[in-house]
Amino acid sequence: MSVFTPLERHELEAFVEPYGLGRLLDFQGIAEGSENSNFFVSLEQGEFVLTLVERGSADDLPFFIQLLDVLHAADLPVPYALRTTDGKALRKLAEKPALLQPRLPGKHVQEPNPHHCTEVGKLLARLHLATHDKPLIRRSDRGLDWMLDKGPDVALLLPDEQLPLLRDALAEVAKYKARLLDLPAANLHADLFRDNALFDGPHLTGVIDFYNACSGPMLYDLAIAVNDWCSKADGQLDAHLTQALLAAYASLRPFHAAEAELWPIMLRVACLRFWLSRLIAAQAFAGQEVLIHDPEVFHQRLLARKHVQIALPFAL
Ligand SMILES: Nc1ncnc2c1ncn2[C@@H]1O[C@H](COP(=O)(O)OP(=O)(O)O)[C@@H](O)[C@H]1O
Ligand SMILES: N[C@@H](CCOP(=O)(O)O)C(=O)O
């Protein structure tokens, strides 16, 4: 399970006191996370999630807090950092940066249908529309330069038969980098997988885990979401799911011609990003009790994106 920092009850009792939300009733570590330590926390006044931030620079935390405040103000179903009665959002617990957020209702969807994909497409468009006028600036720490930098090291971990695919994908990133980065930008979730969305029946009730959020091309966020929500077991895109997600997104934010042109490339770039990060994590956490996502899934998806049949809905 992925609670990297266990907590004692007395530590948590002292931590929650300054929020003025009542006494601690119960708490429980959450096994599903893979990067941070998360706990469900029951207080007299409601249900919350405590996150101890385990990865990344503490300097980035004000960005995440500010972005979630912006999205919450835009009425998106996102968690946000609660303030203590004297106004503090970012605190420390067990020597780690710590945030208390509302617990959002709903469950993860494993097998999405077109309706779920419609909800995800709309949510992503709303997230982009809420931020594209004035994105809060943060470079992704898993961006194009990171891929070009890590790619050669990761190649050493791969069997020979997978090397041409990796080399081609890296060459494509290098070739199209400037054009991809020039596409219309906003703030991105940059990790909107099924395990970062919550549904209550047909309603999307929460998007969580903004620790990959950054500023960048909106099309990249869409490609990341489509690759996870709309892929079949063999890695190919499911046409119904993909069309539902894209049409819903485009109904709120129509696509630009350059986005339609670069769509197949962006889908491959988004596969490469998670193929690399999963290979790196699988090596770094081998043998440890940490949730490791299978890199092979993104190897298959990248192979399957060689020929992309589903175009972006774009009217000339
Ligand atoms: N605000 C929240 N409301 C409800 N559940 C949450 C919330 N934040 C986290 N969770 C639960 O905790 C799990 C792990 O959270 P996540 O942010 O994805 O962790 P990690 O950053 O370690 O990947 C999620 O799958 C979800 O079940
Ligand atoms: N959703 C990702 C995990 C998050 O990516 P990371 O690079 O921040 O670990 C996946 O399923 O691989």
Short mmCIF file of C-alpha atoms and ligand atoms in Angstrom, two decimals:
data_model
loop_
_atom_site.label_atom_id
_atom_site.label_comp_id
_atom_site.label_asym_id
_atom_site.label_seq_id
_atom_site.Cartn_x
_atom_site.Cartn_y
_atom_site.Cartn_z
CA MET A 1 0.00 0.00 0.00
CA SER A 2 1.14 3.51 -0.67
CA VAL A 3 1.10 5.32 2.65
CA PHE A 4 4.72 6.29 2.86
CA THR A 5 4.44 8.15 6.17
CA PRO A 6 2.25 6.47 8.82
CA LEU A 7 0.63 8.80 11.37
CA GLU A 8 -0.17 8.43 15.06
CA ARG A 9 -3.61 9.48 16.21
CA HIS A 10 -2.25 12.15 18.59
CA GLU A 11 -0.28 13.81 15.75
CA LEU A 12 -3.40 14.08 13.64
CA GLU A 13 -5.53 15.33 16.56
CA ALA A 14 -3.11 18.20 17.08
CA PHE A 15 -2.93 18.87 13.32
CA VAL A 16 -6.69 19.19 12.71
CA GLU A 17 -7.42 21.33 15.77
CA PRO A 18 -6.61 24.74 14.15
CA TYR A 19 -9.14 24.23 11.32
CA GLY A 20 -12.04 24.64 13.73
CA LEU A 21 -13.86 21.67 12.16
CA GLY A 22 -14.37 19.74 15.36
CA ARG A 23 -12.62 16.80 16.95
CA LEU A 24 -11.01 13.90 15.11
CA LEU A 25 -13.42 10.97 14.96
CA ASP A 26 -11.55 8.55 12.73
CA PHE A 27 -8.85 8.30 10.07
CA GLN A 28 -7.58 5.72 7.63
CA GLY A 29 -4.67 5.51 5.20
CA ILE A 30 -5.66 5.31 1.52
CA ALA A 31 -4.01 2.47 -0.37
CA GLU A 32 -4.70 3.66 -3.93
CA GLY A 33 -2.21 6.52 -4.12
CA SER A 34 1.17 6.06 -5.73
CA GLU A 35 2.99 9.32 -5.01
CA ASN A 36 1.79 10.94 -1.81
CA SER A 37 0.48 9.67 1.52
CA ASN A 38 -3.28 10.23 1.70
CA PHE A 39 -5.71 9.67 4.57
CA PHE A 40 -9.49 9.82 4.84
CA VAL A 41 -10.16 11.94 7.93
CA SER A 42 -13.53 12.15 9.73
CA LEU A 43 -14.02 15.24 11.83
CA GLU A 44 -17.14 16.31 13.73
CA GLN A 45 -18.00 18.68 10.87
CA GLY A 46 -17.48 16.41 7.90
CA GLU A 47 -15.26 14.18 5.78
CA PHE A 48 -11.84 15.29 4.57
CA VAL A 49 -8.69 14.06 2.88
CA LEU A 50 -5.27 14.78 4.31
CA THR A 51 -2.33 14.70 1.91
CA LEU A 52 1.28 14.53 2.99
CA VAL A 53 3.24 15.57 -0.06
CA GLU A 54 6.05 13.09 -0.62
CA ARG A 55 7.28 13.98 -4.09
CA GLY A 56 8.42 17.12 -5.86
CA SER A 57 9.62 20.49 -4.80
CA ALA A 58 7.87 22.24 -1.92
CA ASP A 59 8.31 25.41 -4.00
CA ASP A 60 5.56 24.14 -6.34
CA LEU A 61 2.93 23.81 -3.62
CA PRO A 62 1.76 27.44 -3.69
CA PHE A 63 1.07 26.93 -7.43
CA PHE A 64 -1.16 23.88 -6.76
CA ILE A 65 -3.00 25.68 -3.96
CA GLN A 66 -3.59 28.76 -6.11
CA LEU A 67 -4.70 26.74 -9.15
CA LEU A 68 -7.21 24.74 -7.12
CA ASP A 69 -8.56 27.98 -5.62
CA VAL A 70 -9.10 29.31 -9.17
CA LEU A 71 -10.82 26.10 -10.31
CA HIS A 72 -12.94 25.90 -7.16
CA ALA A 73 -14.01 29.53 -7.71
CA ALA A 74 -14.97 28.54 -11.29
CA ASP A 75 -17.26 25.91 -9.76
CA LEU A 76 -15.32 22.87 -10.90
CA PRO A 77 -15.59 19.76 -8.67
CA VAL A 78 -12.03 19.82 -7.35
CA PRO A 79 -10.48 19.57 -3.91
CA TYR A 80 -8.84 22.70 -2.53
CA ALA A 81 -6.73 23.47 0.50
CA LEU A 82 -8.79 24.34 3.56
CA ARG A 83 -7.48 27.20 5.67
CA THR A 84 -6.92 27.13 9.41
CA THR A 85 -8.82 29.74 11.40
CA ASP A 86 -5.78 32.00 11.07
CA GLY A 87 -5.63 31.56 7.28
CA LYS A 88 -2.90 28.92 6.71
CA ALA A 89 -3.36 26.53 3.77
CA LEU A 90 0.03 24.84 3.67
CA ARG A 91 1.25 23.27 6.90
CA LYS A 92 3.62 20.56 8.07
CA LEU A 93 2.92 17.19 9.59
CA ALA A 94 5.52 14.47 10.27
CA GLU A 95 8.03 16.82 8.64
CA LYS A 96 6.11 16.71 5.33
CA PRO A 97 4.13 19.50 3.65
CA ALA A 98 0.51 18.80 4.56
CA LEU A 99 -2.86 19.88 3.12
CA LEU A 100 -6.38 19.20 4.36
CA GLN A 101 -9.06 19.14 1.63
CA PRO A 102 -12.76 18.35 1.42
CA ARG A 103 -13.47 14.70 0.57
CA LEU A 104 -15.30 14.61 -2.76
CA PRO A 105 -18.12 12.10 -3.24
CA GLY A 106 -18.12 9.34 -5.84
CA LYS A 107 -16.14 6.35 -7.04
CA HIS A 108 -13.61 5.64 -9.77
CA VAL A 109 -14.98 4.21 -13.01
CA GLN A 110 -13.04 1.25 -14.40
CA GLU A 111 -14.99 0.68 -17.61
CA PRO A 112 -16.16 4.00 -18.95
CA ASN A 113 -19.09 4.33 -21.34
CA PRO A 114 -19.65 7.20 -23.81
CA HIS A 115 -21.56 9.16 -21.18
CA HIS A 116 -18.60 9.08 -18.77
CA CYS A 117 -16.35 10.23 -21.62
CA THR A 118 -18.73 13.09 -22.43
CA GLU A 119 -18.51 14.24 -18.82
CA VAL A 120 -14.71 14.06 -18.88
CA GLY A 121 -14.53 16.01 -22.17
CA LYS A 122 -16.74 18.78 -20.77
CA LEU A 123 -14.83 18.92 -17.50
CA LEU A 124 -11.51 19.24 -19.29
CA ALA A 125 -12.82 22.03 -21.55
CA ARG A 126 -14.17 23.88 -18.48
CA LEU A 127 -10.81 23.53 -16.76
CA HIS A 128 -9.05 25.00 -19.81
CA LEU A 129 -11.60 27.79 -20.31
CA ALA A 130 -11.27 28.78 -16.65
CA THR A 131 -7.53 29.33 -17.05
CA HIS A 132 -6.61 30.04 -20.68
CA ASP A 133 -6.91 33.85 -20.38
CA LYS A 134 -4.36 33.97 -17.58
CA PRO A 135 -2.69 30.59 -16.96
CA LEU A 136 -0.69 30.28 -13.76
CA ILE A 137 2.77 29.46 -15.00
CA ARG A 138 4.42 26.15 -14.11
CA ARG A 139 6.60 24.05 -16.37
CA SER A 140 5.77 20.37 -16.23
CA ASP A 141 8.48 18.28 -14.61
CA ARG A 142 7.48 15.52 -17.08
CA GLY A 143 7.49 17.77 -20.15
CA LEU A 144 9.03 17.43 -23.62
CA ASP A 145 12.55 18.29 -22.43
CA TRP A 146 12.23 15.69 -19.68
CA MET A 147 11.26 13.06 -22.28
CA LEU A 148 14.24 13.96 -24.47
CA ASP A 149 16.52 13.92 -21.45
CA LYS A 150 15.32 10.62 -19.91
CA GLY A 151 14.66 8.73 -23.15
CA PRO A 152 18.27 7.61 -23.78
CA ASP A 153 18.65 6.29 -20.19
CA VAL A 154 15.35 4.43 -20.39
CA ALA A 155 16.46 2.87 -23.68
CA LEU A 156 19.02 0.91 -21.65
CA LEU A 157 16.15 -0.83 -19.79
CA LEU A 158 14.32 -1.96 -22.93
CA PRO A 159 14.55 -5.16 -24.94
CA ASP A 160 16.05 -4.58 -28.39
CA GLU A 161 12.77 -5.06 -30.23
CA GLN A 162 11.20 -2.06 -28.45
CA LEU A 163 14.07 0.33 -29.19
CA PRO A 164 12.96 1.50 -32.67
CA LEU A 165 9.58 2.57 -31.30
CA LEU A 166 11.22 4.58 -28.53
CA ARG A 167 13.75 6.15 -30.91
CA ASP A 168 11.03 7.15 -33.39
CA ALA A 169 8.90 8.65 -30.63
CA LEU A 170 11.81 10.68 -29.24
CA ALA A 171 12.74 11.87 -32.75
CA GLU A 172 9.14 13.00 -33.26
CA VAL A 173 9.22 14.98 -30.00
CA ALA A 174 12.46 16.69 -31.06
CA LYS A 175 11.10 17.46 -34.53
CA TYR A 176 7.73 18.88 -33.43
CA LYS A 177 8.65 20.35 -30.04
CA ALA A 178 8.45 24.01 -31.09
CA ARG A 179 5.11 23.57 -32.88
CA LEU A 180 3.58 21.57 -30.04
CA LEU A 181 4.60 24.19 -27.49
CA ASP A 182 3.12 26.92 -29.68
CA LEU A 183 -0.42 25.47 -29.55
CA PRO A 184 -3.08 27.33 -27.53
CA ALA A 185 -2.23 27.07 -23.84
CA ALA A 186 -3.96 27.02 -20.45
CA ASN A 187 -3.50 25.26 -17.15
CA LEU A 188 -3.53 21.49 -17.53
CA HIS A 189 -4.38 18.70 -15.13
CA ALA A 190 -1.86 16.62 -17.09
CA ASP A 191 -2.85 13.31 -15.45
CA LEU A 192 -6.62 12.99 -15.93
CA PHE A 193 -6.76 9.19 -15.82
CA ARG A 194 -9.73 7.14 -14.61
CA ASP A 195 -8.14 6.89 -11.16
CA ASN A 196 -8.17 10.67 -10.86
CA ALA A 197 -11.88 11.15 -11.51
CA LEU A 198 -14.85 10.33 -9.28
CA PHE A 199 -18.38 9.56 -10.50
CA ASP A 200 -21.61 9.33 -8.56
CA GLY A 201 -23.76 7.30 -10.97
CA PRO A 202 -23.66 9.26 -14.23
CA HIS A 203 -22.33 12.49 -12.68
CA LEU A 204 -18.69 13.44 -12.57
CA THR A 205 -18.35 14.55 -8.96
CA GLY A 206 -14.62 15.04 -8.61
CA VAL A 207 -11.27 15.46 -10.29
CA ILE A 208 -8.38 14.89 -7.92
CA ASP A 209 -4.59 14.64 -7.83
CA PHE A 210 -3.42 17.88 -9.42
CA TYR A 211 0.26 17.21 -8.62
CA ASN A 212 1.14 17.02 -12.32
CA ALA A 213 -0.76 20.22 -13.13
CA CYS A 214 1.18 22.77 -15.14
CA SER A 215 0.75 25.32 -17.90
CA GLY A 216 1.02 24.11 -21.48
CA PRO A 217 -0.84 23.17 -24.67
CA MET A 218 -4.45 22.23 -24.00
CA LEU A 219 -4.25 19.53 -26.65
CA TYR A 220 -1.71 17.65 -24.52
CA ASP A 221 -4.21 17.38 -21.65
CA LEU A 222 -6.83 16.09 -24.05
CA ALA A 223 -4.44 13.48 -25.48
CA ILE A 224 -3.54 12.27 -21.98
CA ALA A 225 -7.23 11.87 -21.09
CA VAL A 226 -8.18 10.19 -24.38
CA ASN A 227 -5.31 7.70 -24.11
CA ASP A 228 -6.60 6.50 -20.74
CA TRP A 229 -10.39 6.86 -20.99
CA CYS A 230 -10.81 5.70 -24.57
CA SER A 231 -8.26 2.89 -25.08
CA LYS A 232 -9.31 -0.72 -25.55
CA ALA A 233 -7.36 -3.60 -23.97
CA ASP A 234 -5.25 -3.94 -27.14
CA GLY A 235 -4.25 -0.26 -26.97
CA GLN A 236 -6.39 0.85 -29.91
CA LEU A 237 -8.79 3.75 -29.43
CA ASP A 238 -12.45 2.88 -29.04
CA ALA A 239 -14.21 5.05 -31.65
CA HIS A 240 -17.41 5.63 -29.65
CA LEU A 241 -15.62 6.63 -26.46
CA THR A 242 -13.14 8.85 -28.28
CA GLN A 243 -15.76 10.62 -30.37
CA ALA A 244 -17.91 11.21 -27.28
CA LEU A 245 -15.03 12.77 -25.34
CA LEU A 246 -13.82 14.92 -28.25
CA ALA A 247 -17.29 16.12 -29.27
CA ALA A 248 -18.12 17.11 -25.69
CA TYR A 249 -14.86 19.02 -25.36
CA ALA A 250 -15.31 20.75 -28.75
CA SER A 251 -18.87 21.79 -27.85
CA LEU A 252 -17.35 24.08 -25.21
CA ARG A 253 -13.97 24.90 -26.80
CA PRO A 254 -13.76 24.47 -30.58
CA PHE A 255 -10.42 23.26 -31.90
CA HIS A 256 -7.91 25.27 -33.93
CA ALA A 257 -6.60 24.04 -37.31
CA ALA A 258 -3.09 23.48 -35.90
CA GLU A 259 -4.53 21.33 -33.10
CA ALA A 260 -6.37 19.14 -35.62
CA GLU A 261 -3.17 18.76 -37.64
CA LEU A 262 -0.96 17.85 -34.66
CA TRP A 263 -3.50 15.57 -32.92
CA PRO A 264 -1.98 12.20 -33.95
CA ILE A 265 1.48 13.39 -32.88
CA MET A 266 0.16 14.67 -29.56
CA LEU A 267 -1.49 11.31 -28.85
CA ARG A 268 1.88 9.61 -29.36
CA VAL A 269 3.71 12.17 -27.21
CA ALA A 270 1.20 11.58 -24.40
CA CYS A 271 1.80 7.80 -24.67
CA LEU A 272 5.55 8.30 -24.58
CA ARG A 273 5.34 10.42 -21.41
CA PHE A 274 3.66 7.64 -19.41
CA TRP A 275 5.62 4.82 -21.00
CA LEU A 276 8.81 6.54 -19.80
CA SER A 277 7.53 7.50 -16.34
CA ARG A 278 6.18 3.99 -15.72
CA LEU A 279 9.44 2.36 -16.83
CA ILE A 280 11.41 4.68 -14.54
CA ALA A 281 9.05 4.06 -11.59
CA ALA A 282 9.05 0.28 -12.15
CA GLN A 283 12.82 0.30 -11.87
CA ALA A 284 13.01 2.73 -8.94
CA PHE A 285 10.33 0.98 -6.82
CA ALA A 286 11.00 -2.65 -7.76
CA GLY A 287 10.39 -4.94 -4.78
CA GLN A 288 8.83 -2.20 -2.65
CA GLU A 289 5.24 -1.99 -1.43
CA VAL A 290 4.34 0.80 -3.82
CA LEU A 291 1.61 0.78 -6.44
CA ILE A 292 3.44 0.38 -9.77
CA HIS A 293 1.54 0.94 -13.03
CA ASP A 294 2.42 -1.42 -15.87
CA PRO A 295 4.66 0.27 -18.49
CA GLU A 296 3.61 -2.30 -21.10
CA VAL A 297 0.16 -0.70 -21.30
CA PHE A 298 1.70 2.46 -22.75
CA HIS A 299 4.06 0.52 -24.98
CA GLN A 300 0.96 -1.08 -26.54
CA ARG A 301 -0.88 2.24 -26.76
CA LEU A 302 2.08 3.92 -28.44
CA LEU A 303 2.30 1.07 -30.96
CA ALA A 304 -1.42 1.41 -31.61
CA ARG A 305 -1.15 5.20 -32.22
CA LYS A 306 1.12 4.67 -35.25
CA HIS A 307 -1.93 5.28 -37.43
CA VAL A 308 -4.59 7.41 -35.77
CA GLN A 309 -7.94 7.01 -37.51
CA ILE A 310 -10.04 9.33 -35.33
CA ALA A 311 -9.58 12.96 -36.29
CA LEU A 312 -10.38 15.94 -34.08
CA PRO A 313 -13.85 17.32 -34.89
CA PHE A 314 -12.76 20.50 -36.67
CA ALA A 315 -14.80 22.52 -39.17
CA LEU A 316 -12.81 24.44 -41.82
N1 LIG B 1 -10.36 15.01 -2.25
C1 LIG B 1 -10.59 13.69 -2.35
N2 LIG B 1 -11.87 13.23 -2.23
C2 LIG B 1 -12.12 11.89 -2.28
N3 LIG B 1 -11.19 10.96 -2.44
C3 LIG B 1 -9.91 11.36 -2.58
C4 LIG B 1 -9.55 12.75 -2.55
N4 LIG B 1 -8.21 12.84 -2.70
C5 LIG B 1 -7.76 11.57 -2.80
N5 LIG B 1 -8.78 10.68 -2.74
C6 LIG B 1 -8.67 9.20 -2.80
O1 LIG B 1 -7.30 8.87 -2.56
C7 LIG B 1 -6.76 8.12 -3.64
C8 LIG B 1 -5.32 8.54 -3.89
O2 LIG B 1 -5.27 9.94 -4.19
P1 LIG B 1 -4.27 10.53 -5.27
O3 LIG B 1 -4.34 12.02 -5.16
O4 LIG B 1 -4.55 9.94 -6.62
O5 LIG B 1 -2.88 9.98 -4.71
P2 LIG B 1 -1.42 10.03 -5.35
O6 LIG B 1 -1.08 11.49 -5.53
O7 LIG B 1 -0.57 9.37 -4.33
O8 LIG B 1 -1.50 9.26 -6.64
C9 LIG B 1 -7.69 8.40 -4.81
O9 LIG B 1 -7.73 7.34 -5.71
C10 LIG B 1 -9.03 8.62 -4.13
O10 LIG B 1 -9.68 7.38 -3.93
N1 LIG B 2 -1.40 8.40 -13.95
C1 LIG B 2 0.00 8.03 -14.04
C2 LIG B 2 0.72 8.20 -12.73
C3 LIG B 2 1.13 9.63 -12.48
O1 LIG B 2 2.27 9.94 -13.24
P1 LIG B 2 3.65 10.33 -12.53
O2 LIG B 2 4.64 10.51 -13.61
O3 LIG B 2 3.38 11.58 -11.77
O4 LIG B 2 3.99 9.15 -11.64
C4 LIG B 2 0.10 6.58 -14.56
O5 LIG B 2 -0.92 5.89 -14.56
O6 LIG B 2 1.19 6.18 -14.95
#
